[in-house]
Tab-separated table of C-alpha atoms and ligand atoms in Angstrom:
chain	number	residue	atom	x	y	z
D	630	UNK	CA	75.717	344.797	7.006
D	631	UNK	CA	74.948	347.322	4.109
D	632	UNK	CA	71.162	347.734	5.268
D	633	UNK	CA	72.645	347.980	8.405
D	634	UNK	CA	75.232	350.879	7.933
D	635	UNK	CA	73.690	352.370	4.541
D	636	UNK	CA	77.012	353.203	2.657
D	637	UNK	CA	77.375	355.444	-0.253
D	638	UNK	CA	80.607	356.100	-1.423
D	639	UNK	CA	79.572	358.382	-4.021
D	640	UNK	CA	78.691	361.130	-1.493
D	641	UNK	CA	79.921	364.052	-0.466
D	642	UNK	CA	82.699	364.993	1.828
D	643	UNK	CA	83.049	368.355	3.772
D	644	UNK	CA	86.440	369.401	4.051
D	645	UNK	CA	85.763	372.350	6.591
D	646	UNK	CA	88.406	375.432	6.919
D	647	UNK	CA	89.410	377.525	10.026
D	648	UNK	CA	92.413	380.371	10.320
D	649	UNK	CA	92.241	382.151	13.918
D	650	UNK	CA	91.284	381.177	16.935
D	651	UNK	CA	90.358	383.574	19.776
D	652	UNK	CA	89.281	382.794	23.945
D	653	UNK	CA	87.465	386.349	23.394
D	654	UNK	CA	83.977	385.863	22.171
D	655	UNK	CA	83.604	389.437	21.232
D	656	UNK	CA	86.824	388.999	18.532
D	657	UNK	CA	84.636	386.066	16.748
D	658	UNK	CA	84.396	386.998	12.895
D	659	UNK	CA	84.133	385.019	9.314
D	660	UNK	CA	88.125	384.286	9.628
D	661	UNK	CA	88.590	384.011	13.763
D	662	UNK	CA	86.315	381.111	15.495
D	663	UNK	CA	86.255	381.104	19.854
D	664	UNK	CA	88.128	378.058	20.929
D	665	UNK	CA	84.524	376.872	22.750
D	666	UNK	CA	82.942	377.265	19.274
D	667	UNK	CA	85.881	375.152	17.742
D	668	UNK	CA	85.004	372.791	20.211
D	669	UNK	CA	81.576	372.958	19.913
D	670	UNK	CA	82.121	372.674	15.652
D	671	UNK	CA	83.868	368.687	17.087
D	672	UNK	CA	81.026	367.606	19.088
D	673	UNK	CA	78.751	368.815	16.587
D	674	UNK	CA	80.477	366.740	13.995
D	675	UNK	CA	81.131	363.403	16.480
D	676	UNK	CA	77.118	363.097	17.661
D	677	UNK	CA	76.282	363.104	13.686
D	678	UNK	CA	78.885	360.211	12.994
D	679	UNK	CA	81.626	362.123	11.118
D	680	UNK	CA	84.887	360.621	10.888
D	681	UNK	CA	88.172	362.619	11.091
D	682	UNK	CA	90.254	361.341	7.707
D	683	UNK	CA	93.917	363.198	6.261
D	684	UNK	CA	93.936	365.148	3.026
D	685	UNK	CA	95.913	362.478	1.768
D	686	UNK	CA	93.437	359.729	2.034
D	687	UNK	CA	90.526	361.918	0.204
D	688	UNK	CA	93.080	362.953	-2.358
D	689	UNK	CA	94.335	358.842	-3.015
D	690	UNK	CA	90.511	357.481	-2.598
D	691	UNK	CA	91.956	355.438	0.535
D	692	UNK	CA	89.126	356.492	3.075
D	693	UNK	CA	89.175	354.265	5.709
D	694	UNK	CA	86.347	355.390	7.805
D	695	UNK	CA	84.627	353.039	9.941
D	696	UNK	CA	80.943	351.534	8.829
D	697	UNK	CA	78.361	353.562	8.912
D	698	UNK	CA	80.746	357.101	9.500
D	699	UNK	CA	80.872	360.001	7.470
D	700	UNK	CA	84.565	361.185	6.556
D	701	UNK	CA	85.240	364.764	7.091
D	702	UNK	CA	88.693	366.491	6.671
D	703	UNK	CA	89.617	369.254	8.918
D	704	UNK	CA	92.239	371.747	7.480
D	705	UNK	CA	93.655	375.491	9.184
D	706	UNK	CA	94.792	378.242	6.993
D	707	UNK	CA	97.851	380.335	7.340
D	708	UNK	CA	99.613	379.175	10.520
D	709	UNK	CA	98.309	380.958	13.432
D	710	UNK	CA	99.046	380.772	16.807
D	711	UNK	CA	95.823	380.158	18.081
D	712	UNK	CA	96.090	376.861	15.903
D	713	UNK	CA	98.887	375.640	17.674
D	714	UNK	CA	100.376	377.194	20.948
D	715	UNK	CA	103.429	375.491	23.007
D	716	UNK	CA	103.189	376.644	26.948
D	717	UNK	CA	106.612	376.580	28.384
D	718	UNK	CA	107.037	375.230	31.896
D	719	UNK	CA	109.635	376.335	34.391
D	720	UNK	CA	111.916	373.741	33.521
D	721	UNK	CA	111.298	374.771	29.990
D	722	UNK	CA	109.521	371.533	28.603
D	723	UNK	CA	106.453	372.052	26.214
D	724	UNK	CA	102.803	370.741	26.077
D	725	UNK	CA	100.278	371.782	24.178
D	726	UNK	CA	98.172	374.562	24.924
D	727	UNK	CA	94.569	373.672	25.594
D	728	UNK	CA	93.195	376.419	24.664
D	729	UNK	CA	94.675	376.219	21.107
D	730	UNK	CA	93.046	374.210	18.115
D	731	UNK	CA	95.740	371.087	18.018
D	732	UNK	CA	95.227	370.861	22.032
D	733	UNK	CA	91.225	370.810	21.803
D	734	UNK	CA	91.768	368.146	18.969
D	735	UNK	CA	94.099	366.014	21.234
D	736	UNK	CA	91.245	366.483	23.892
D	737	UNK	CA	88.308	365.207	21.579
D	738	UNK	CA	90.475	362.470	19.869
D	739	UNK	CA	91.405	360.910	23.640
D	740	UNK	CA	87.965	361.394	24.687
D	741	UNK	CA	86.534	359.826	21.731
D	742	UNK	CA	88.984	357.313	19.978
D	743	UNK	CA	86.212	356.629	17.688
D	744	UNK	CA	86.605	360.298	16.201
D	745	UNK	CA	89.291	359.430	14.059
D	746	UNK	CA	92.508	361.709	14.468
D	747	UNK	CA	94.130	364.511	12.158
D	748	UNK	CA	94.199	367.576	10.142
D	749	UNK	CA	95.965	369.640	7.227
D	750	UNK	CA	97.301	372.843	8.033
D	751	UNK	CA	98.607	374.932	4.765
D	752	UNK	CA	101.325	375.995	6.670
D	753	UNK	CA	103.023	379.686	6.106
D	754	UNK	CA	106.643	379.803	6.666
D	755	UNK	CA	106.787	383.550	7.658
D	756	UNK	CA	104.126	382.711	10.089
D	757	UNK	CA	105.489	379.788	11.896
D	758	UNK	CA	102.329	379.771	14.405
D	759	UNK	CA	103.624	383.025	15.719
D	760	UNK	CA	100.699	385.670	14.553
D	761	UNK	CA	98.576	387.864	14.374
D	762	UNK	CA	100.835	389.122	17.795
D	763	UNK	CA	102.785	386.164	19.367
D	764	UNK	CA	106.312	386.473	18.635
D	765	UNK	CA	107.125	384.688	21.598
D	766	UNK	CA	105.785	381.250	20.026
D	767	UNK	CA	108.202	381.546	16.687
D	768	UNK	CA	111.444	379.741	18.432
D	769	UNK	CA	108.650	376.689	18.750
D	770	UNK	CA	108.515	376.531	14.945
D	771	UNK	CA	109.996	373.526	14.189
D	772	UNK	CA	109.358	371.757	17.155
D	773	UNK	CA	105.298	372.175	16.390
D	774	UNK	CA	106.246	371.207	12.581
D	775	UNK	CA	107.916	367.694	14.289
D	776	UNK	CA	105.428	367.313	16.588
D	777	UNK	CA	102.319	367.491	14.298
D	778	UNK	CA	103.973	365.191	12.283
D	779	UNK	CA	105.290	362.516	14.774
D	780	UNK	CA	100.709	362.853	15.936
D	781	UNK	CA	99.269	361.964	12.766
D	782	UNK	CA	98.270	365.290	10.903
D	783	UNK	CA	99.546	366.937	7.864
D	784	UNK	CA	101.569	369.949	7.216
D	785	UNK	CA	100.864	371.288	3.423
D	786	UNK	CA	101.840	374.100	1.082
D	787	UNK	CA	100.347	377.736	0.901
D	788	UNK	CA	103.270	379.014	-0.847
D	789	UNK	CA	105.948	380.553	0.442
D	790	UNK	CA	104.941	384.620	0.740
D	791	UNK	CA	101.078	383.811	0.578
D	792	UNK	CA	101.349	384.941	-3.028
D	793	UNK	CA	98.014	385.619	-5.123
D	794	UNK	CA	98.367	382.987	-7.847
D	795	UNK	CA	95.978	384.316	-9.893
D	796	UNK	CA	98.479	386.796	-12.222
D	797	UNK	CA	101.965	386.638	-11.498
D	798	UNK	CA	104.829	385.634	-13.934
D	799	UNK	CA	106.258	382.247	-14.388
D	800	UNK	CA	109.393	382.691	-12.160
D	801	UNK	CA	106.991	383.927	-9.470
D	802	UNK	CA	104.656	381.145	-9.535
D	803	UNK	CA	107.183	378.332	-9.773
D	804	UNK	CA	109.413	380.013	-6.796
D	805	UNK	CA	106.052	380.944	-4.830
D	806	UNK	CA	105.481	376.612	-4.716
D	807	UNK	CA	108.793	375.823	-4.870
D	808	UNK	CA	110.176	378.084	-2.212
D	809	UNK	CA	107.868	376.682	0.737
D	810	UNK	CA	108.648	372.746	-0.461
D	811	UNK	CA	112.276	373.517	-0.282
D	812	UNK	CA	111.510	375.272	3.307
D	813	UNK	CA	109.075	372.252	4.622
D	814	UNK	CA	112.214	370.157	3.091
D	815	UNK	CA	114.862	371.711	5.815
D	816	UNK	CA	112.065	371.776	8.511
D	817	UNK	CA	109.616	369.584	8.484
D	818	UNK	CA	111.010	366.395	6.716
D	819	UNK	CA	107.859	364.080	6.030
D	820	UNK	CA	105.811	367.165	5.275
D	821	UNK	CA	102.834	366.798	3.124
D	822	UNK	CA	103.674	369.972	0.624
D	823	UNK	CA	102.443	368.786	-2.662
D	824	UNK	CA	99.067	369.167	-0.854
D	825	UNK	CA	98.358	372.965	-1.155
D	826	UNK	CA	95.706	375.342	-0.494
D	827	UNK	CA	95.750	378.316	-3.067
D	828	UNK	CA	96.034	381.366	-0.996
D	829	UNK	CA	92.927	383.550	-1.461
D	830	UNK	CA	91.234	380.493	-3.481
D	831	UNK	CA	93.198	381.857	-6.445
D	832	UNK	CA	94.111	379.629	-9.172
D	833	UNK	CA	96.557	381.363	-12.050
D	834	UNK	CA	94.250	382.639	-15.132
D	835	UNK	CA	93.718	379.980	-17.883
D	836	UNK	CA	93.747	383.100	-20.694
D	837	UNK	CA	96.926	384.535	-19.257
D	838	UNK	CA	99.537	382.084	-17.749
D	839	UNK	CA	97.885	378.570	-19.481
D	840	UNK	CA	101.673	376.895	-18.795
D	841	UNK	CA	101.147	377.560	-15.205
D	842	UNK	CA	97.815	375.751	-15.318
D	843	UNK	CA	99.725	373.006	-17.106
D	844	UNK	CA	102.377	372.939	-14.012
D	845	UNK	CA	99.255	372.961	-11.341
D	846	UNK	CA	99.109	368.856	-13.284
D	847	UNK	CA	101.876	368.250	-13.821
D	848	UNK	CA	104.380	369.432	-12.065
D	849	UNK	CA	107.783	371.543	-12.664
D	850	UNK	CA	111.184	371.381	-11.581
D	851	UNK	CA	112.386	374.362	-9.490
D	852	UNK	CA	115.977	374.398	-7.842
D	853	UNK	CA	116.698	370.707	-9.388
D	854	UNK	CA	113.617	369.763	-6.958
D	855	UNK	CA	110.971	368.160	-8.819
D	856	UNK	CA	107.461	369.318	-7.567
D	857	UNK	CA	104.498	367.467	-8.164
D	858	UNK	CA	100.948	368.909	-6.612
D	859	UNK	CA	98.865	365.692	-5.692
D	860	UNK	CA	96.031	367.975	-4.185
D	861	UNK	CA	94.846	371.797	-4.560
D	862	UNK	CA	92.380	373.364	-2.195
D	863	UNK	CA	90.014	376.132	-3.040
D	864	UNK	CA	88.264	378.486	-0.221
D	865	UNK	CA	84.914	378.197	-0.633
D	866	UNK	CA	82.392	377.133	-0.868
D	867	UNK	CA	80.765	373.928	-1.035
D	868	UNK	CA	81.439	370.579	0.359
D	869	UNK	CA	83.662	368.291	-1.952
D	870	UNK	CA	82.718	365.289	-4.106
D	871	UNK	CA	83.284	362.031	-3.835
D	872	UNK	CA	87.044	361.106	-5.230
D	873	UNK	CA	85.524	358.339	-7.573
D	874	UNK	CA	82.714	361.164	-8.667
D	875	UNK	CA	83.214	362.518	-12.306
D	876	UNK	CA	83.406	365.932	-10.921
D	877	UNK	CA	86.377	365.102	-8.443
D	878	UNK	CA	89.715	367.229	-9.935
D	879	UNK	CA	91.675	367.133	-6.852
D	880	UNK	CA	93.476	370.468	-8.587
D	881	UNK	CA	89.997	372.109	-7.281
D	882	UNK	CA	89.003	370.668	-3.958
D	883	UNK	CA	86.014	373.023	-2.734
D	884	UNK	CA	86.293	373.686	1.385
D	885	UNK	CA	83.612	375.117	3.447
D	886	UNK	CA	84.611	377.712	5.788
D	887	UNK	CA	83.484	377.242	9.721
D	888	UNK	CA	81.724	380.647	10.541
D	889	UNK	CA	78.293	380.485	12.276
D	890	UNK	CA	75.913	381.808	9.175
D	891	UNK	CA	77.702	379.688	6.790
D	892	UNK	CA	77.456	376.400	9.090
D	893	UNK	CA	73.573	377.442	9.783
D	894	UNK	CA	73.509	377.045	6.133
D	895	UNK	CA	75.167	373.432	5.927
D	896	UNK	CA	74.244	371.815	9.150
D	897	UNK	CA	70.545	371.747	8.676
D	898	UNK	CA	71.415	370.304	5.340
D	899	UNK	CA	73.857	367.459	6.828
D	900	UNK	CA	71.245	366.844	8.784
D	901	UNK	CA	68.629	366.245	6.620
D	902	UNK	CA	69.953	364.509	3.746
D	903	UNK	CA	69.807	367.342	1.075
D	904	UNK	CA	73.697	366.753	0.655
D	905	UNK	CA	73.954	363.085	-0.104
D	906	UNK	CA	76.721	362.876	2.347
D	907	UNK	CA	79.463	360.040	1.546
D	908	UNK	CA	79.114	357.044	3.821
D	909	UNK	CA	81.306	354.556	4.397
D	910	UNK	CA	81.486	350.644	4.382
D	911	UNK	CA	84.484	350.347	6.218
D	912	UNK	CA	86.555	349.036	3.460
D	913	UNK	CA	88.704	350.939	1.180
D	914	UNK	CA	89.125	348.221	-1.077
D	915	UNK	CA	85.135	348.530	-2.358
D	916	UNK	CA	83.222	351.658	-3.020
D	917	UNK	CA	79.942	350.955	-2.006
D	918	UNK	CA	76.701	352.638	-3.523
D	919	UNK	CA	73.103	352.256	-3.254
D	920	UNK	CA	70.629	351.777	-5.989
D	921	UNK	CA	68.445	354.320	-4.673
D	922	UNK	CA	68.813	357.533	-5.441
D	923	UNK	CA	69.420	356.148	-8.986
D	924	UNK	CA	71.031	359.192	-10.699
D	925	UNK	CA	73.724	358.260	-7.888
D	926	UNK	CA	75.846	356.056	-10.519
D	927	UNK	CA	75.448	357.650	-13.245
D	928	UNK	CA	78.263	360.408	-11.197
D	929	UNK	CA	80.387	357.627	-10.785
D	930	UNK	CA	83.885	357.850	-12.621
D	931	UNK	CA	83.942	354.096	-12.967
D	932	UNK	CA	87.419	354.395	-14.446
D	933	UNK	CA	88.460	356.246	-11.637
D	934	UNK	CA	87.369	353.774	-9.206
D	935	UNK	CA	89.291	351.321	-11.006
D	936	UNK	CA	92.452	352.810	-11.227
D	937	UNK	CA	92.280	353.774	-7.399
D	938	UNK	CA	91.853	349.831	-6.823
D	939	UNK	CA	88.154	349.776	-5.400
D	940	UNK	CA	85.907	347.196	-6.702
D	941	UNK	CA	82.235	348.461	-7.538
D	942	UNK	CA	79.490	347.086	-5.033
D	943	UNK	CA	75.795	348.283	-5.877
D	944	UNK	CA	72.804	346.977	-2.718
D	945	UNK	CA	69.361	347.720	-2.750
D	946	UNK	CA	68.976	350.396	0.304
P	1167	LIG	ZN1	95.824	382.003	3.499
């Protein structure tokens, strides 16, 4: 079974990043991806056995990817109506548009149940899935919220004004977090907002605001709500380690953005083993890693591992 499936669950994880979607190929950029390209980015992933797995299960060091499957996390930036569009019929029910990112993940996840299902989006209140210019798409705000939800993915924190973390004051910072839990509270009950991506990649400065760097751990109470981050995500650059890896801080989860340069920089490398992807046995109780490459262990946070409940299993590749 192990020579069979060659697990290593001390390998890395991609945890790849989109914001806008486009049908106009000519509008493609670093931040705005074609819907056929999004599509294409799926396929790519499925024929190399990737594995669709939440946030939440990276973050907790419950991946629970089939044998032999590479877990990667999908996550979408900012709330943008090319991520999720309704289309209204004439009797004014709702399906999901195609053309938009959550419809062309419905498509690959019925085509191929084997894909595994879900994805984060940092959701931005103001933006509700309504911009850059759809304002016609806002009054579906919480329905999309329910909806993504009630399907399996995760709707997460990216503050409340997409505020630049890096220097504000303490009232800021704490209302910035606080504001957008208290929102998903009203409107998206079941939300997933002590997962958060830091808006720009911006983490508050250790020399200038260390007690907000002490709240990023552990926690604050704002409003009588008591907020407790489980997960951070950067924006660049690299894919992420493995959660039982000594250089795991879930506070700093790297991402890699989707763009074509930047994935003709990673693919080749998927590809050809120079990242030591993360493979997986198929059971989350045991984290599973070779002998060979043999400075493998010596990243493993063996503590870690224990706490998070997986039992140690070492095979000769
Ligand atoms: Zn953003």
């Amino acid at each position: 079974m192990l020579a069979v499936h060659q697990p290593n669950e001390l390998g890395q994880v991609p945890v790849l990043e989109w914001h806008f979607f486009t049908t106009d190929p000519e509008a493609e950029d670093e931040y705005t991806r074609t819907i056929d390209d999004f599509r294409a980015d799926l396929e790519w992933l499925y024929a190399h056995d990737f594995y669709v797995v939440s946030l939440r299960d990276l973050v907790t060091n419950r991946i629970a990817a089939p044998p032999g499957k590479h877990p990667v996390v999908l996550t979408f930036d900012d709330a943008t109506a090319g991520q999720f569009r309704f289309l209204e019929g004439a009797d004014g029910s709702l399906t999901v548009d195609p053309n938009s990112a959550v419809g062309v993940m419905e498509e690959m996840y019925t085509k191929h149940p084997d894909f595994g299902r879900g994805g984060f989006f940092s959701f931005l209140p103001f933006n509700c899935f309504a911009v850059p210019d759809e304002p016609e798409q806002e009054p579906f705000c919480d329905a999309k919220l329910r909806w993504l939800l009630d399907h399996g993915y995760e709707v997460g924190n990216h503050t409340f004004g997409h505020a630049d973390l890096l220097d504000v004051d303490d009232a800021t910072f704490q209302a910035e977090i606080g504001e957008a839990v208290l929102w998903l509270d009203e409107h998206a009950p079941g939300h997933d907002g002590d997962l958060m991506a830091m808006p720009y990649g911006n983490y508050p400065d250790p020399d200038l605001h260390a007690r907000q760097v002490a709240w990023m751990r552990d926690g604050f109470v704002y409003e009588g709500r008591r907020i407790k981050l489980a997960g951070a995500l950067k924006v660049g650059a690299e894919p992420a380690p493995a959660p039982a890896d000594v250089a795991w801080d879930p506070i700093f989860i790297p991402r890699v953005q989707v763009f074509d340069a930047n994935m003709e920089h990673w693919r080749p490398q998927f590809e050809d083993g120079e990242v030591v992807l993360y493979t997986s046995d198929g059971n989350p109780r045991t984290l599973v890693v070779p002998t060979d490459p043999s400075w493998l262990m010596k990243s493993l946070d063996a503590g870690g591992a224990a706490t998070q409940g997986r039992t140690v299993v070492r095979y000769d590749p």
